[in-house]
PDB file of C-alpha atoms in Angstrom:
ATOM      1  CA  UNK A   1       7.791 -11.296 -13.541  1.00 71.00           C
ATOM      2  CA  UNK A   2       5.446 -11.665 -16.555  1.00 82.00           C
ATOM      3  CA  UNK A   3       2.275  -9.848 -17.459  1.00 84.00           C
ATOM      4  CA  UNK A   4      -0.719 -11.438 -19.075  1.00 86.00           C
ATOM      5  CA  UNK A   5      -4.181 -10.275 -19.911  1.00 85.00           C
ATOM      6  CA  UNK A   6      -7.172 -12.506 -18.436  1.00 88.00           C
ATOM      7  CA  UNK A   7     -11.025 -12.190 -18.834  1.00 85.00           C
ATOM      8  CA  UNK A   8     -13.397 -11.446 -15.958  1.00 85.00           C
ATOM      9  CA  UNK A   9     -14.173 -15.174 -15.685  1.00 88.00           C
ATOM     10  CA  UNK A  10     -10.541 -16.132 -15.606  1.00 90.00           C
ATOM     11  CA  UNK A  11      -9.839 -13.516 -12.875  1.00 91.00           C
ATOM     12  CA  UNK A  12     -12.692 -14.681 -10.791  1.00 91.00           C
ATOM     13  CA  UNK A  13     -11.408 -18.371 -11.020  1.00 92.00           C
ATOM     14  CA  UNK A  14      -8.032 -17.107 -10.026  1.00 93.00           C
ATOM     15  CA  UNK A  15      -9.120 -15.413  -6.930  1.00 93.00           C
ATOM     16  CA  UNK A  16     -11.350 -18.500  -6.084  1.00 92.00           C
ATOM     17  CA  UNK A  17      -8.411 -20.704  -6.100  1.00 93.00           C
ATOM     18  CA  UNK A  18      -6.639 -18.845  -3.349  1.00 91.00           C
ATOM     19  CA  UNK A  19      -9.786 -18.794  -1.087  1.00 89.00           C
ATOM     20  CA  UNK A  20      -8.939 -15.393   0.476  1.00 89.00           C
ATOM     21  CA  UNK A  21     -10.826 -14.243   3.533  1.00 90.00           C
ATOM     22  CA  UNK A  22     -12.872 -11.678   1.751  1.00 90.00           C
ATOM     23  CA  UNK A  23     -13.516 -13.576  -1.431  1.00 91.00           C
ATOM     24  CA  UNK A  24     -16.910 -12.623  -2.154  1.00 90.00           C
ATOM     25  CA  UNK A  25     -16.181  -8.760  -1.621  1.00 91.00           C
ATOM     26  CA  UNK A  26     -13.261  -9.204  -4.123  1.00 91.00           C
ATOM     27  CA  UNK A  27     -15.501 -10.888  -6.614  1.00 90.00           C
ATOM     28  CA  UNK A  28     -18.238  -8.307  -6.314  1.00 89.00           C
ATOM     29  CA  UNK A  29     -15.780  -5.526  -7.040  1.00 89.00           C
ATOM     30  CA  UNK A  30     -14.166  -7.320  -9.851  1.00 87.00           C
ATOM     31  CA  UNK A  31     -17.615  -7.712 -11.622  1.00 85.00           C
ATOM     32  CA  UNK A  32     -18.415  -4.075 -10.631  1.00 86.00           C
ATOM     33  CA  UNK A  33     -15.310  -2.504 -11.892  1.00 82.00           C
ATOM     34  CA  UNK A  34     -15.566  -4.478 -15.114  1.00 79.00           C
ATOM     35  CA  UNK A  35     -19.276  -3.335 -15.639  1.00 78.00           C
ATOM     36  CA  UNK A  36     -18.198   0.468 -15.083  1.00 75.00           C
ATOM     37  CA  UNK A  37     -15.486  -0.060 -17.608  1.00 72.00           C
ATOM     38  CA  UNK A  38     -17.944  -1.304 -20.200  1.00 71.00           C
ATOM     39  CA  UNK A  39     -20.255   1.547 -19.575  1.00 69.00           C
ATOM     40  CA  UNK A  40     -17.319   3.998 -19.898  1.00 66.00           C
ATOM     41  CA  UNK A  41     -16.094   2.467 -23.211  1.00 63.00           C
ATOM     42  CA  UNK A  42     -19.585   2.485 -24.600  1.00 65.00           C
ATOM     43  CA  UNK A  43     -19.963   6.131 -23.769  1.00 61.00           C
ATOM     44  CA  UNK A  44     -16.407   6.944 -25.055  1.00 57.00           C
ATOM     45  CA  UNK A  45     -15.517   4.301 -27.667  1.00 50.00           C
ATOM     46  CA  UNK A  46     -12.401   6.039 -28.579  1.00 48.00           C
ATOM     47  CA  UNK A  47     -10.785   4.940 -24.992  1.00 51.00           C
ATOM     48  CA  UNK A  48     -10.570   1.234 -26.293  1.00 50.00           C
ATOM     49  CA  UNK A  49      -7.540  -0.171 -28.047  1.00 49.00           C
ATOM     50  CA  UNK A  50      -7.353  -2.462 -31.026  1.00 56.00           C
ATOM     51  CA  UNK A  51      -6.119  -6.002 -30.222  1.00 62.00           C
ATOM     52  CA  UNK A  52      -2.824  -5.220 -32.178  1.00 62.00           C
ATOM     53  CA  UNK A  53      -2.308  -2.115 -29.943  1.00 54.00           C
ATOM     54  CA  UNK A  54      -2.942  -3.967 -26.876  1.00 57.00           C
ATOM     55  CA  UNK A  55      -0.327  -6.628 -27.788  1.00 63.00           C
ATOM     56  CA  UNK A  56       2.105  -4.179 -28.845  1.00 57.00           C
ATOM     57  CA  UNK A  57       1.916  -2.261 -25.400  1.00 53.00           C
ATOM     58  CA  UNK A  58       1.785  -5.551 -23.465  1.00 58.00           C
ATOM     59  CA  UNK A  59       5.060  -6.729 -25.214  1.00 61.00           C
ATOM     60  CA  UNK A  60       6.561  -3.204 -24.488  1.00 53.00           C
ATOM     61  CA  UNK A  61       5.909  -3.727 -20.612  1.00 52.00           C
ATOM     62  CA  UNK A  62       7.297  -7.356 -20.737  1.00 55.00           C
ATOM     63  CA  UNK A  63      10.373  -6.359 -22.725  1.00 54.00           C
ATOM     64  CA  UNK A  64      11.236  -3.287 -20.753  1.00 47.00           C
ATOM     65  CA  UNK A  65      10.197  -4.825 -17.341  1.00 46.00           C
ATOM     66  CA  UNK A  66       8.920  -1.338 -16.554  1.00 43.00           C
ATOM     67  CA  UNK A  67       7.657  -0.364 -13.180  1.00 46.00           C
ATOM     68  CA  UNK A  68       4.687   1.604 -14.343  1.00 47.00           C
ATOM     69  CA  UNK A  69       1.661   0.091 -16.223  1.00 45.00           C
ATOM     70  CA  UNK A  70       1.044   2.141 -19.448  1.00 40.00           C
ATOM     71  CA  UNK A  71      -2.293   4.135 -18.907  1.00 43.00           C
ATOM     72  CA  UNK A  72      -4.139   3.045 -21.856  1.00 41.00           C
ATOM     73  CA  UNK A  73      -3.797  -0.654 -21.013  1.00 44.00           C
ATOM     74  CA  UNK A  74      -6.739   0.474 -18.610  1.00 44.00           C
ATOM     75  CA  UNK A  75      -9.171   0.692 -21.427  1.00 43.00           C
ATOM     76  CA  UNK A  76      -9.735  -2.911 -21.952  1.00 46.00           C
ATOM     77  CA  UNK A  77     -13.434  -3.550 -21.756  1.00 43.00           C
ATOM     78  CA  UNK A  78     -13.637  -7.020 -20.218  1.00 53.00           C
ATOM     79  CA  UNK A  79     -10.112  -7.931 -19.379  1.00 70.00           C
ATOM     80  CA  UNK A  80      -7.821  -7.815 -16.148  1.00 84.00           C
ATOM     81  CA  UNK A  81      -3.812  -7.487 -16.020  1.00 87.00           C
ATOM     82  CA  UNK A  82      -2.192 -10.200 -14.100  1.00 92.00           C
ATOM     83  CA  UNK A  83       1.357 -10.173 -12.872  1.00 91.00           C
ATOM     84  CA  UNK A  84       2.621 -13.692 -12.512  1.00 92.00           C
ATOM     85  CA  UNK A  85       4.870 -14.782  -9.599  1.00 92.00           C
ATOM     86  CA  UNK A  86       6.818 -12.797  -6.997  1.00 93.00           C
ATOM     87  CA  UNK A  87       7.027  -9.275  -8.292  1.00 92.00           C
ATOM     88  CA  UNK A  88       9.532  -6.628  -7.229  1.00 92.00           C
ATOM     89  CA  UNK A  89       9.128  -3.028  -8.325  1.00 92.00           C
ATOM     90  CA  UNK A  90      10.481   0.318  -7.583  1.00 91.00           C
ATOM     91  CA  UNK A  91       7.199   2.013  -7.634  1.00 90.00           C
ATOM     92  CA  UNK A  92       3.577   0.993  -8.882  1.00 90.00           C
ATOM     93  CA  UNK A  93       1.204   3.357 -10.122  1.00 87.00           C
ATOM     94  CA  UNK A  94      -2.283   2.007 -10.954  1.00 84.00           C
ATOM     95  CA  UNK A  95      -4.137   4.416 -13.388  1.00 72.00           C
ATOM     96  CA  UNK A  96      -7.646   3.351 -14.478  1.00 70.00           C
ATOM     97  CA  UNK A  97      -6.501  -0.355 -14.299  1.00 77.00           C
ATOM     98  CA  UNK A  98      -7.719  -3.629 -12.807  1.00 85.00           C
ATOM     99  CA  UNK A  99      -4.491  -5.369 -11.602  1.00 90.00           C
ATOM    100  CA  UNK A 100      -3.952  -8.796  -9.865  1.00 94.00           C
ATOM    101  CA  UNK A 101      -0.608  -9.727  -8.529  1.00 95.00           C
ATOM    102  CA  UNK A 102      -0.513 -13.507  -8.455  1.00 96.00           C
ATOM    103  CA  UNK A 103       2.116 -13.875  -5.741  1.00 96.00           C
ATOM    104  CA  UNK A 104       4.052 -11.897  -3.125  1.00 97.00           C
ATOM    105  CA  UNK A 105       4.760  -8.020  -4.058  1.00 96.00           C
ATOM    106  CA  UNK A 106       7.637  -5.958  -2.867  1.00 96.00           C
ATOM    107  CA  UNK A 107       7.758  -2.304  -3.829  1.00 95.00           C
ATOM    108  CA  UNK A 108      10.772   0.061  -2.885  1.00 94.00           C
ATOM    109  CA  UNK A 109       8.865   3.256  -2.854  1.00 93.00           C
ATOM    110  CA  UNK A 110       4.929   3.554  -3.238  1.00 93.00           C
ATOM    111  CA  UNK A 111       1.924   1.961  -4.463  1.00 94.00           C
ATOM    112  CA  UNK A 112      -0.728   4.537  -5.778  1.00 90.00           C
ATOM    113  CA  UNK A 113      -4.023   4.091  -7.425  1.00 86.00           C
ATOM    114  CA  UNK A 114      -6.677   6.059  -9.146  1.00 72.00           C
ATOM    115  CA  UNK A 115      -9.911   7.597  -7.977  1.00 66.00           C
ATOM    116  CA  UNK A 116     -11.843   5.909 -10.836  1.00 63.00           C
ATOM    117  CA  UNK A 117     -14.492   3.282  -9.959  1.00 59.00           C
ATOM    118  CA  UNK A 118     -13.074   0.913 -12.319  1.00 65.00           C
ATOM    119  CA  UNK A 119      -9.591   1.026 -10.661  1.00 80.00           C
ATOM    120  CA  UNK A 120      -9.040  -2.157  -8.581  1.00 89.00           C
ATOM    121  CA  UNK A 121      -5.875  -3.700  -7.177  1.00 93.00           C
ATOM    122  CA  UNK A 122      -5.731  -7.296  -5.925  1.00 95.00           C
ATOM    123  CA  UNK A 123      -2.673  -9.028  -4.238  1.00 96.00           C
ATOM    124  CA  UNK A 124      -2.809 -12.795  -3.899  1.00 96.00           C
ATOM    125  CA  UNK A 125       0.041 -12.981  -1.615  1.00 97.00           C
ATOM    126  CA  UNK A 126       1.936 -10.728   0.840  1.00 98.00           C
ATOM    127  CA  UNK A 127       3.084  -6.980   0.200  1.00 98.00           C
ATOM    128  CA  UNK A 128       5.782  -5.206   1.548  1.00 98.00           C
ATOM    129  CA  UNK A 129       5.994  -1.327   0.526  1.00 98.00           C
ATOM    130  CA  UNK A 130       7.334   1.913   1.719  1.00 96.00           C
ATOM    131  CA  UNK A 131       3.995   3.919   1.416  1.00 96.00           C
ATOM    132  CA  UNK A 132       0.464   3.347   0.069  1.00 95.00           C
ATOM    133  CA  UNK A 133      -1.794   5.970  -1.375  1.00 92.00           C
ATOM    134  CA  UNK A 134      -5.263   4.651  -2.149  1.00 91.00           C
ATOM    135  CA  UNK A 135      -8.422   6.260  -3.386  1.00 87.00           C
ATOM    136  CA  UNK A 136     -10.148   3.142  -4.658  1.00 88.00           C
ATOM    137  CA  UNK A 137     -10.615  -0.743  -3.932  1.00 90.00           C
ATOM    138  CA  UNK A 138      -7.556  -2.657  -2.628  1.00 93.00           C
ATOM    139  CA  UNK A 139      -7.439  -6.250  -1.477  1.00 96.00           C
ATOM    140  CA  UNK A 140      -4.604  -8.171  -0.086  1.00 97.00           C
ATOM    141  CA  UNK A 141      -4.968 -11.829   0.639  1.00 96.00           C
ATOM    142  CA  UNK A 142      -1.816 -12.111   2.882  1.00 97.00           C
ATOM    143  CA  UNK A 143      -0.106  -9.717   5.246  1.00 98.00           C
ATOM    144  CA  UNK A 144       0.550  -6.060   4.497  1.00 98.00           C
ATOM    145  CA  UNK A 145       3.788  -4.249   5.841  1.00 98.00           C
ATOM    146  CA  UNK A 146       3.874  -0.771   5.023  1.00 97.00           C
ATOM    147  CA  UNK A 147       7.182   0.850   6.459  1.00 96.00           C
ATOM    148  CA  UNK A 148       6.083   4.686   6.325  1.00 95.00           C
ATOM    149  CA  UNK A 149       2.528   5.674   5.751  1.00 94.00           C
ATOM    150  CA  UNK A 150      -0.803   4.508   4.477  1.00 94.00           C
ATOM    151  CA  UNK A 151      -3.008   7.304   3.048  1.00 91.00           C
ATOM    152  CA  UNK A 152      -6.667   6.273   2.276  1.00 88.00           C
ATOM    153  CA  UNK A 153      -8.867   8.854   0.834  1.00 83.00           C
ATOM    154  CA  UNK A 154     -11.955   8.497  -1.164  1.00 78.00           C
ATOM    155  CA  UNK A 155     -15.431  10.445  -1.528  1.00 66.00           C
ATOM    156  CA  UNK A 156     -17.379   7.353  -1.974  1.00 64.00           C
ATOM    157  CA  UNK A 157     -16.328   5.218   1.097  1.00 73.00           C
ATOM    158  CA  UNK A 158     -14.300   2.765  -0.661  1.00 86.00           C
ATOM    159  CA  UNK A 159     -12.240   0.153   1.229  1.00 90.00           C
ATOM    160  CA  UNK A 160      -9.020  -1.550   1.600  1.00 93.00           C
ATOM    161  CA  UNK A 161      -9.239  -5.223   2.587  1.00 95.00           C
ATOM    162  CA  UNK A 162      -6.255  -6.983   4.158  1.00 97.00           C
ATOM    163  CA  UNK A 163      -6.998 -10.634   4.842  1.00 96.00           C
ATOM    164  CA  UNK A 164      -3.857 -11.204   7.215  1.00 97.00           C
ATOM    165  CA  UNK A 165      -2.070  -8.940   9.347  1.00 98.00           C
ATOM    166  CA  UNK A 166      -1.284  -5.304   8.666  1.00 98.00           C
ATOM    167  CA  UNK A 167       1.625  -3.185  10.000  1.00 97.00           C
ATOM    168  CA  UNK A 168       2.060   0.593   9.093  1.00 96.00           C
ATOM    169  CA  UNK A 169       3.841   3.273  10.788  1.00 94.00           C
ATOM    170  CA  UNK A 170       1.165   5.761  10.271  1.00 92.00           C
ATOM    171  CA  UNK A 171      -2.458   5.649   8.910  1.00 92.00           C
ATOM    172  CA  UNK A 172      -4.250   8.826   7.569  1.00 89.00           C
ATOM    173  CA  UNK A 173      -7.871   8.040   6.716  1.00 84.00           C
ATOM    174  CA  UNK A 174     -10.130  10.541   4.974  1.00 80.00           C
ATOM    175  CA  UNK A 175     -13.579   9.116   3.868  1.00 77.00           C
ATOM    176  CA  UNK A 176     -12.205   5.647   3.303  1.00 85.00           C
ATOM    177  CA  UNK A 177     -12.174   2.414   5.263  1.00 88.00           C
ATOM    178  CA  UNK A 178      -9.571  -0.194   6.193  1.00 92.00           C
ATOM    179  CA  UNK A 179     -10.644  -3.760   7.315  1.00 94.00           C
ATOM    180  CA  UNK A 180      -8.026  -6.206   8.545  1.00 96.00           C
ATOM    181  CA  UNK A 181      -8.785  -9.794   8.973  1.00 96.00           C
ATOM    182  CA  UNK A 182      -5.842 -10.377  11.313  1.00 96.00           C
ATOM    183  CA  UNK A 183      -4.106  -7.854  13.664  1.00 97.00           C
ATOM    184  CA  UNK A 184      -3.428  -4.224  12.913  1.00 96.00           C
ATOM    185  CA  UNK A 185      -0.167  -2.860  14.300  1.00 95.00           C
ATOM    186  CA  UNK A 186       0.083   0.858  13.753  1.00 93.00           C
ATOM    187  CA  UNK A 187       1.939   3.537  15.634  1.00 90.00           C
ATOM    188  CA  UNK A 188      -0.028   6.569  14.875  1.00 89.00           C
ATOM    189  CA  UNK A 189      -3.546   6.784  13.255  1.00 89.00           C
ATOM    190  CA  UNK A 190      -5.762   9.734  12.313  1.00 85.00           C
ATOM    191  CA  UNK A 191      -9.093   9.369  10.763  1.00 79.00           C
ATOM    192  CA  UNK A 192     -12.179  11.649  10.132  1.00 73.00           C
ATOM    193  CA  UNK A 193     -14.732   8.667  10.310  1.00 71.00           C
ATOM    194  CA  UNK A 194     -14.995   7.163  13.754  1.00 71.00           C
ATOM    195  CA  UNK A 195     -15.677   3.611  12.550  1.00 70.00           C
ATOM    196  CA  UNK A 196     -13.480   3.431   9.453  1.00 83.00           C
ATOM    197  CA  UNK A 197     -10.665   1.166  10.757  1.00 90.00           C
ATOM    198  CA  UNK A 198     -11.057  -2.280  12.180  1.00 92.00           C
ATOM    199  CA  UNK A 199      -9.211  -5.449  12.661  1.00 94.00           C
ATOM    200  CA  UNK A 200      -9.917  -8.824  14.201  1.00 95.00           C
ATOM    201  CA  UNK A 201     -10.666  -7.109  17.457  1.00 94.00           C
ATOM    202  CA  UNK A 202     -13.075  -4.729  16.399  1.00 93.00           C
ATOM    203  CA  UNK A 203     -12.830  -0.873  15.582  1.00 91.00           C
ATOM    204  CA  UNK A 204      -9.433   0.856  16.162  1.00 87.00           C
ATOM    205  CA  UNK A 205      -9.329   4.185  18.017  1.00 83.00           C
ATOM    206  CA  UNK A 206      -7.457   7.029  16.604  1.00 81.00           C
ATOM    207  CA  UNK A 207      -4.499   7.899  18.742  1.00 81.00           C
ATOM    208  CA  UNK A 208      -3.598  11.137  16.839  1.00 71.00           C
ATOM    209  CA  UNK A 209      -6.259  13.995  16.728  1.00 67.00           C
ATOM    210  CA  UNK A 210      -4.474  16.282  14.415  1.00 79.00           C
ATOM    211  CA  UNK A 211      -1.934  15.976  11.268  1.00 82.00           C
ATOM    212  CA  UNK A 212       1.113  18.066  11.305  1.00 86.00           C
ATOM    213  CA  UNK A 213       0.819  21.813  10.298  1.00 84.00           C
ATOM    214  CA  UNK A 214       2.374  21.104   6.914  1.00 88.00           C
ATOM    215  CA  UNK A 215      -0.508  18.903   5.670  1.00 85.00           C
ATOM    216  CA  UNK A 216      -3.296  20.800   7.269  1.00 81.00           C
ATOM    217  CA  UNK A 217      -6.062  22.632   5.168  1.00 78.00           C
ATOM    218  CA  UNK A 218      -6.483  26.386   5.303  1.00 78.00           C
ATOM    219  CA  UNK A 219      -8.702  26.559   8.360  1.00 76.00           C
ATOM    220  CA  UNK A 220      -6.411  24.070  10.187  1.00 69.00           C
ATOM    221  CA  UNK A 221      -9.180  21.632  10.736  1.00 70.00           C
ATOM    222  CA  UNK A 222      -8.469  18.551   8.287  1.00 76.00           C
ATOM    223  CA  UNK A 223      -5.806  16.984   6.317  1.00 80.00           C
ATOM    224  CA  UNK A 224      -5.191  18.437   2.894  1.00 80.00           C
ATOM    225  CA  UNK A 225      -4.501  15.500   0.547  1.00 82.00           C
ATOM    226  CA  UNK A 226      -2.461  17.431  -2.014  1.00 86.00           C
ATOM    227  CA  UNK A 227      -0.241  18.877   0.985  1.00 89.00           C
ATOM    228  CA  UNK A 228       0.103  15.336   2.376  1.00 87.00           C
ATOM    229  CA  UNK A 229       1.259  13.894  -0.946  1.00 87.00           C
ATOM    230  CA  UNK A 230       3.602  16.779  -1.640  1.00 90.00           C
ATOM    231  CA  UNK A 231       5.116  16.086   1.869  1.00 91.00           C
ATOM    232  CA  UNK A 232       5.331  12.339   1.202  1.00 91.00           C
ATOM    233  CA  UNK A 233       7.115  12.833  -2.140  1.00 89.00           C
ATOM    234  CA  UNK A 234       9.575  15.113  -0.410  1.00 90.00           C
ATOM    235  CA  UNK A 235      10.466  12.141   1.982  1.00 91.00           C
ATOM    236  CA  UNK A 236       8.166  13.084   4.895  1.00 89.00           C
ATOM    237  CA  UNK A 237       7.756  10.450   7.635  1.00 89.00           C
ATOM    238  CA  UNK A 238       6.232  12.237  10.528  1.00 88.00           C
ATOM    239  CA  UNK A 239       2.465  13.080   9.715  1.00 87.00           C
ATOM    240  CA  UNK A 240       0.754  13.365  12.964  1.00 84.00           C
ATOM    241  CA  UNK A 241       1.029  15.159  16.400  1.00 78.00           C
TER     242      UNK A 241
END
């Protein structure tokens, strides 16, 4: 595994070369995220890093082969991080970053991203992971296998796109969307938005009306995200009744 920095133009060319199903949605979000990042950096210029510090932190990542991306690498104004080749990690936490995995991805534990409008995760290949927690935009050009739970939560109706097939033991949706180009295979699905999850055959009906009590909010009406994440971190596997 090797990480490199690319420009927006190079990132778009990389995506086009793979010709994924939702190619124009991916490119649109790449451009949007980079634009949002420019605005943020113009407003808070101290968020940016000098070229010297960028290189130092990038070298540190590649030397240590760390599982986590250093947060300040997300302060680049017109650049994207690319993992080259098949990537195997224990955990992947995306914080204020635009990341492309150019190859298949295997994560032992969880993939988690950030609420920010300039957080974007693209995998040009297949993904196998224990659990996913997403608040932002996520694109997978191949198949997604999630052994435990996929938790999707955003206040601005962001979307997870899976171009191939998707399998997840459980899906919990809270103001987010999941669009699967192939077939969705899920045991239990709970959502608050009726038309939020779909695959090649159309919209998917929820088969679980209520999350388990451990992850409900105070009035027992909706899933509480913090409780759900705490339950997941403690090894929880049964999320609905």
